[in-house]
Short mmCIF file of C-alpha atoms in Angstrom, two decimals:
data_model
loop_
_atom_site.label_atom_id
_atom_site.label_comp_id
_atom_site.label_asym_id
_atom_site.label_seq_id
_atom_site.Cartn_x
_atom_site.Cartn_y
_atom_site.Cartn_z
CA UNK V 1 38.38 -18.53 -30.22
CA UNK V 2 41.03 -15.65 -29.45
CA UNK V 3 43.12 -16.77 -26.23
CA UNK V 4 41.03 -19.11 -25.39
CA UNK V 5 38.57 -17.07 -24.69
CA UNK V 6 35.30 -17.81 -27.06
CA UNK V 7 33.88 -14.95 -29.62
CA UNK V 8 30.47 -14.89 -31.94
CA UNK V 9 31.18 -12.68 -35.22
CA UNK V 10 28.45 -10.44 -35.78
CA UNK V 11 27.99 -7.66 -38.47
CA UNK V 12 26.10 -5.05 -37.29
CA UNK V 13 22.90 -4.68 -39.81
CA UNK V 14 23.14 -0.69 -40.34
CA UNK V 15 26.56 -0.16 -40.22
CA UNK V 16 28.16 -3.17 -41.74
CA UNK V 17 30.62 -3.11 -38.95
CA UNK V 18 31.95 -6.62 -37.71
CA UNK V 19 32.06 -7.14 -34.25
CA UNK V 20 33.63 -9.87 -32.01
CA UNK V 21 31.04 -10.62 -29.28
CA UNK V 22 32.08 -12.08 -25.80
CA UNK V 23 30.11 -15.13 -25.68
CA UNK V 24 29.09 -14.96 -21.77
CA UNK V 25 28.96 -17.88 -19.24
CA UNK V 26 25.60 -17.27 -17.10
CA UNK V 27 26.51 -16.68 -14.04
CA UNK V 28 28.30 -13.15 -15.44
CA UNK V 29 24.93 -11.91 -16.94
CA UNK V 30 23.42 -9.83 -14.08
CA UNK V 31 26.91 -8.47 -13.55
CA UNK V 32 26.72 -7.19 -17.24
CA UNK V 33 23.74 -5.82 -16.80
CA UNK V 34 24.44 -4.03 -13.34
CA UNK V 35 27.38 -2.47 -15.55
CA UNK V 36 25.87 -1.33 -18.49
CA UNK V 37 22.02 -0.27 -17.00
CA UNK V 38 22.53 0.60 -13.16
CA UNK V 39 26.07 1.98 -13.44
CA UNK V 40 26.21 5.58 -12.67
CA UNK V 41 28.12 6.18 -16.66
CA UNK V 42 25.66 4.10 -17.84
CA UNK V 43 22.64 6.40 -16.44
CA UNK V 44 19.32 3.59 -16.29
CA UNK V 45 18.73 4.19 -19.83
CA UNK V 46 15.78 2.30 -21.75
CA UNK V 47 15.41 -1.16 -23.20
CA UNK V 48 17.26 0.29 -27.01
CA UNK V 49 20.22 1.24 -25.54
CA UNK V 50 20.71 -0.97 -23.30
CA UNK V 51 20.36 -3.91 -25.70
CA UNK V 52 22.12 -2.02 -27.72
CA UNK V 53 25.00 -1.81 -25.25
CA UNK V 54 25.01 -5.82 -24.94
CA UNK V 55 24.68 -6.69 -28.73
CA UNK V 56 27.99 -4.69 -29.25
CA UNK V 57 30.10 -6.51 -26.61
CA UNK V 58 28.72 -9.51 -25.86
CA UNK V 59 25.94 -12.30 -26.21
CA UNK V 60 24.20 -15.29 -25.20
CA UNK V 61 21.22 -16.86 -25.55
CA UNK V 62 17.59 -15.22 -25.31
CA UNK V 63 19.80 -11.31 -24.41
CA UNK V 64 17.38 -9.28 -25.25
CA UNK V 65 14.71 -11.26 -23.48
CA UNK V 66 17.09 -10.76 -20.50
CA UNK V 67 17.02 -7.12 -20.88
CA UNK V 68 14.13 -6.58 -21.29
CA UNK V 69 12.67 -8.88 -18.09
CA UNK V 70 15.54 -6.68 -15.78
CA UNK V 71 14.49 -3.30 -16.87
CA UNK V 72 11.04 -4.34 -15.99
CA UNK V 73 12.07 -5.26 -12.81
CA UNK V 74 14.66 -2.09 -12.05
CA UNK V 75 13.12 -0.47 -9.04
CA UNK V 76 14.84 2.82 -9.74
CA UNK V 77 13.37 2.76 -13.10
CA UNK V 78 10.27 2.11 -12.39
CA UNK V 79 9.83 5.05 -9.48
CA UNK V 80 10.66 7.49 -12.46
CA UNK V 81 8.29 6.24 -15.05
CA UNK V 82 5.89 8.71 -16.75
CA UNK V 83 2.10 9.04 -17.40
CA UNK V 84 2.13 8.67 -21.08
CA UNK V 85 -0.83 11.48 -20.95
CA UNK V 86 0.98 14.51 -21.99
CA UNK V 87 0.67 17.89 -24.16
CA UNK V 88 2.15 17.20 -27.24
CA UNK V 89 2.51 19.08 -30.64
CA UNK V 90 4.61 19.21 -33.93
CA UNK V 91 8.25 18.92 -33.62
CA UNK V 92 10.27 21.16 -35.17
CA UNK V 93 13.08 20.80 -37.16
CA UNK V 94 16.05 23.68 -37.36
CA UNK V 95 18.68 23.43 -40.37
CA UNK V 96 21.97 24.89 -39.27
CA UNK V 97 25.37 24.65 -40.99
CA UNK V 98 27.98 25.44 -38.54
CA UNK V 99 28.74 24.74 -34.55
CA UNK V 100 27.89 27.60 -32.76
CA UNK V 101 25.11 29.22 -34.91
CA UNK V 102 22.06 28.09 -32.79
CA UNK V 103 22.39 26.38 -29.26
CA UNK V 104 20.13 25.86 -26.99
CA UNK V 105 19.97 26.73 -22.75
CA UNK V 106 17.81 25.26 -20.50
CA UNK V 107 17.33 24.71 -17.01
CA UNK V 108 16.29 21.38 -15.50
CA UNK V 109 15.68 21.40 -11.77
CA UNK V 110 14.99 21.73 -8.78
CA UNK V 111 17.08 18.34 -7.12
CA UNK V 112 17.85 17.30 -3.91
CA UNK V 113 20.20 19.97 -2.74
CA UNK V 114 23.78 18.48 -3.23
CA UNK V 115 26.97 18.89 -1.36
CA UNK V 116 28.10 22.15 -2.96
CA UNK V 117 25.13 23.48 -2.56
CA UNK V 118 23.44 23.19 -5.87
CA UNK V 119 20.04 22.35 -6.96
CA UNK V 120 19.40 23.12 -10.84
CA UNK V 121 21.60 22.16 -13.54
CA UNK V 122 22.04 24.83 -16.48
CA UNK V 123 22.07 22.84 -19.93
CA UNK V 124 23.42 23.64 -23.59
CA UNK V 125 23.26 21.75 -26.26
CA UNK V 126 24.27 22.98 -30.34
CA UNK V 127 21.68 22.19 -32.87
CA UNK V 128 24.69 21.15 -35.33
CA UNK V 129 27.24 18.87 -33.57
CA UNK V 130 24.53 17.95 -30.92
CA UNK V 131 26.95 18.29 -28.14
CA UNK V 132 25.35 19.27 -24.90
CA UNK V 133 26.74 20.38 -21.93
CA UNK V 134 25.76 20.76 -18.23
CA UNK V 135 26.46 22.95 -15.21
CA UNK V 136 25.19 22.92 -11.49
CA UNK V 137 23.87 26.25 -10.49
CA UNK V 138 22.55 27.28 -6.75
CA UNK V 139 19.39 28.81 -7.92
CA UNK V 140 18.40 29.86 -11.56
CA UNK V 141 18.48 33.66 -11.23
CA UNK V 142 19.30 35.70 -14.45
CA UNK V 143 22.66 36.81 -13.61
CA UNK V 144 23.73 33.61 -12.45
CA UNK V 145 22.76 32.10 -15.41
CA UNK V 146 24.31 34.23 -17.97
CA UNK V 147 27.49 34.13 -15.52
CA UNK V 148 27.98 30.38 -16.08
CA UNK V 149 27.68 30.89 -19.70
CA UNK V 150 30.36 33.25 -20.12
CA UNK V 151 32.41 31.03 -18.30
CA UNK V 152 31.65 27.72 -19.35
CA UNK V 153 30.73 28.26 -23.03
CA UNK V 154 31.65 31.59 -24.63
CA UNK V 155 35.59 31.56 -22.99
CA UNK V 156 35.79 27.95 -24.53
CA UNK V 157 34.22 28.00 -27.30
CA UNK V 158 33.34 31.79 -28.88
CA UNK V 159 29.99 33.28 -29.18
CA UNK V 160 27.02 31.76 -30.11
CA UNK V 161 25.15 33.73 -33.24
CA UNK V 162 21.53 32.19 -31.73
CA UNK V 163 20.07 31.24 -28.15
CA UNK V 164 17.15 29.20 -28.09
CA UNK V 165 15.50 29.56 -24.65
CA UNK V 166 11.70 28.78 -23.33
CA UNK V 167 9.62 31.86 -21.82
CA UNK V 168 11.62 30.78 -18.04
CA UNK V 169 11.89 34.13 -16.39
CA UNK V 170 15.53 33.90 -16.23
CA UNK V 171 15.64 34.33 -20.15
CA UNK V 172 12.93 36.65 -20.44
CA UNK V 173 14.45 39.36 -18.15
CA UNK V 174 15.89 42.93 -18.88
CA UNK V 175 19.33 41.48 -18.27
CA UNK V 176 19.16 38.57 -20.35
CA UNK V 177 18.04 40.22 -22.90
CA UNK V 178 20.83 43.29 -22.33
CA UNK V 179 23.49 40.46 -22.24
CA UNK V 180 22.44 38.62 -25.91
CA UNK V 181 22.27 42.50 -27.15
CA UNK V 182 25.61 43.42 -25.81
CA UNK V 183 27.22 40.60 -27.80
CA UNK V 184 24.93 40.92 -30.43
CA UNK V 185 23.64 37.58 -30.16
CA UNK V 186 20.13 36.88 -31.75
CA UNK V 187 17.54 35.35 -29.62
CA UNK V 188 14.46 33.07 -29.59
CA UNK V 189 12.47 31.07 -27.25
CA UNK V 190 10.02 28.56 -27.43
CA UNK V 191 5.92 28.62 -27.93
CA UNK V 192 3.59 27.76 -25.08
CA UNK V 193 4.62 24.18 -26.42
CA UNK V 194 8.12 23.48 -25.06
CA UNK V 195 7.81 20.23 -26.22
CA UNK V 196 7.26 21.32 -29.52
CA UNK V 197 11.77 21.81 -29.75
CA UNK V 198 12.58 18.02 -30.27
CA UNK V 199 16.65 18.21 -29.63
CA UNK V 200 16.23 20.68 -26.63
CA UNK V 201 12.75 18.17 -24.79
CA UNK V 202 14.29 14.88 -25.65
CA UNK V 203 17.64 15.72 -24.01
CA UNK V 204 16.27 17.48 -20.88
CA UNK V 205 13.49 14.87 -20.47
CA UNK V 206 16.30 12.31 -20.59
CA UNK V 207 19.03 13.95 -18.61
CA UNK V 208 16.69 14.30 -15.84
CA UNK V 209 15.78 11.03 -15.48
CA UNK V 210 18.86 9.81 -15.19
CA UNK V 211 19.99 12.82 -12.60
CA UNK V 212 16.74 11.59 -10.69
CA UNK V 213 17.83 8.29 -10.40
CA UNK V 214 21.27 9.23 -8.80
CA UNK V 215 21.54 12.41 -6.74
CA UNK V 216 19.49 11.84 -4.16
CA UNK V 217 21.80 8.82 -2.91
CA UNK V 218 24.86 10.82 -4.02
CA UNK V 219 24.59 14.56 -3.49
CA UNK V 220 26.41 14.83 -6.53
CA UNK V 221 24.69 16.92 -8.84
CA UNK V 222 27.54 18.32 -10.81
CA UNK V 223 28.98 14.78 -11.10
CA UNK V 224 25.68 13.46 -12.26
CA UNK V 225 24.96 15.55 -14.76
CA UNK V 226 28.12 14.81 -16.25
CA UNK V 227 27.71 11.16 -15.97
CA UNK V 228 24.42 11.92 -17.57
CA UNK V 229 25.41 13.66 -20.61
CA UNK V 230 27.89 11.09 -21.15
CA UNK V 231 25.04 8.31 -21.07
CA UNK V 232 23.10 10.15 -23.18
CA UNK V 233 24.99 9.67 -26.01
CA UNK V 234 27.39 6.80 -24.89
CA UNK V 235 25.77 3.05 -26.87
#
């Protein structure tokens, strides 16, 4: 009991971390779970997180239950579900030492065309600190590309020694290729198995899920994807 208000002690199992958990009258519970599933920050992510969200602020009785019975019934989540019938093949694993020395671009798009105009969203991501990034672009031409990069990523944070790109025609063209040269940046792309990059597929697949779920009731793609990043790796 801390002001009166009531608190379970729980230590967290991997991290050995105690944590002072909000024991929660019922009639708050769906409100919890509005804020930290349907929220825009929190982005409609899946039963883990979420529960994982709860367990490390509050609890009551039968939670995960709870969570799991209103992501089943989450209408948004539900139009955005996927066949489980896809190409898949090995995931590879890249060993890097330093921020900066591989990241990967990607484009994940088209969406509803927003309020400035865009309709992709341009993402980077490092292989080392596993920060990722996003930027609305109008279309996904070459130049525009490799414009947003030098101003979004190289004037922040230096140049990259690696680019890992798929075989998008964007990345693949004379300019693209002129630009990594220039600046004497080395780069790869994927095989006819884009799935086959596991940082670059798992954060795309996610980040445009939770874009999905948002933009076409907002027109807010640059906004979203923001939001979206940030629920990514916000637990």
């Amino acid at each position: 009991m801390i002001n009166d208000v009531l608190y379970r002690k729980w230590v967290h199992a991997t991290t050995e971390q105690t944590i002072l958990q909000l024991i929660v009258p019922n009639d708050w519970k769906q409100d919890i779970l509005e804020m930290l599933h349907n929220d825009l920050q929190s982005g409609h992510l899946g039963i883990h997180k979420t529960t994982a969200r709860v367990q490390n602020r509050f609890y009551w009785l039968g939670y995960k239950q709870v969570v799991m019975t209103h992501l089943q019934n989450c209408i948004v989540c539900n139009s955005r579900k996927r066949s489980s019938t896809r190409s898949k093949s090995k995931m590879k694993q890249y060993n890097v030492g330093a921020p900066l020395e591989r990241v990967a671009m990607d484009l994940v798009g088209p969406f509803p065309l927003s309020y400035r105009g865009n309709r992709y969203v341009l993402v980077v991501s490092d292989y080392f600190t596993k920060w990722a990034e996003g930027y609305p672009l109008p279309e996904m031409k070459a130049h525009t590309v490799a414009d947003s990069f030098i101003k979004k990523i190289i004037c922040r944070f230096g140049i990259p020694r690696q680019i890992h790109t798929d075989q998008g025609g964007q990345f693949e063209s004379k300019l693209f290729k002129e630009f990594c040269e220039t600046l004497r940046i080395h780069k790869t792309r994927t095989t006819a198995f884009p799935q086959s990059d596991g940082l670059v597929e798992r954060l795309n697949r996610s980040l445009e899920d939770i874009i999905s779920k948002y933009v076409c009731k907002n027109q807010r793609l640059g906004r979203a994807a923001t939001l979206g990043l940030n629920g990514i790796s916000f637990i």
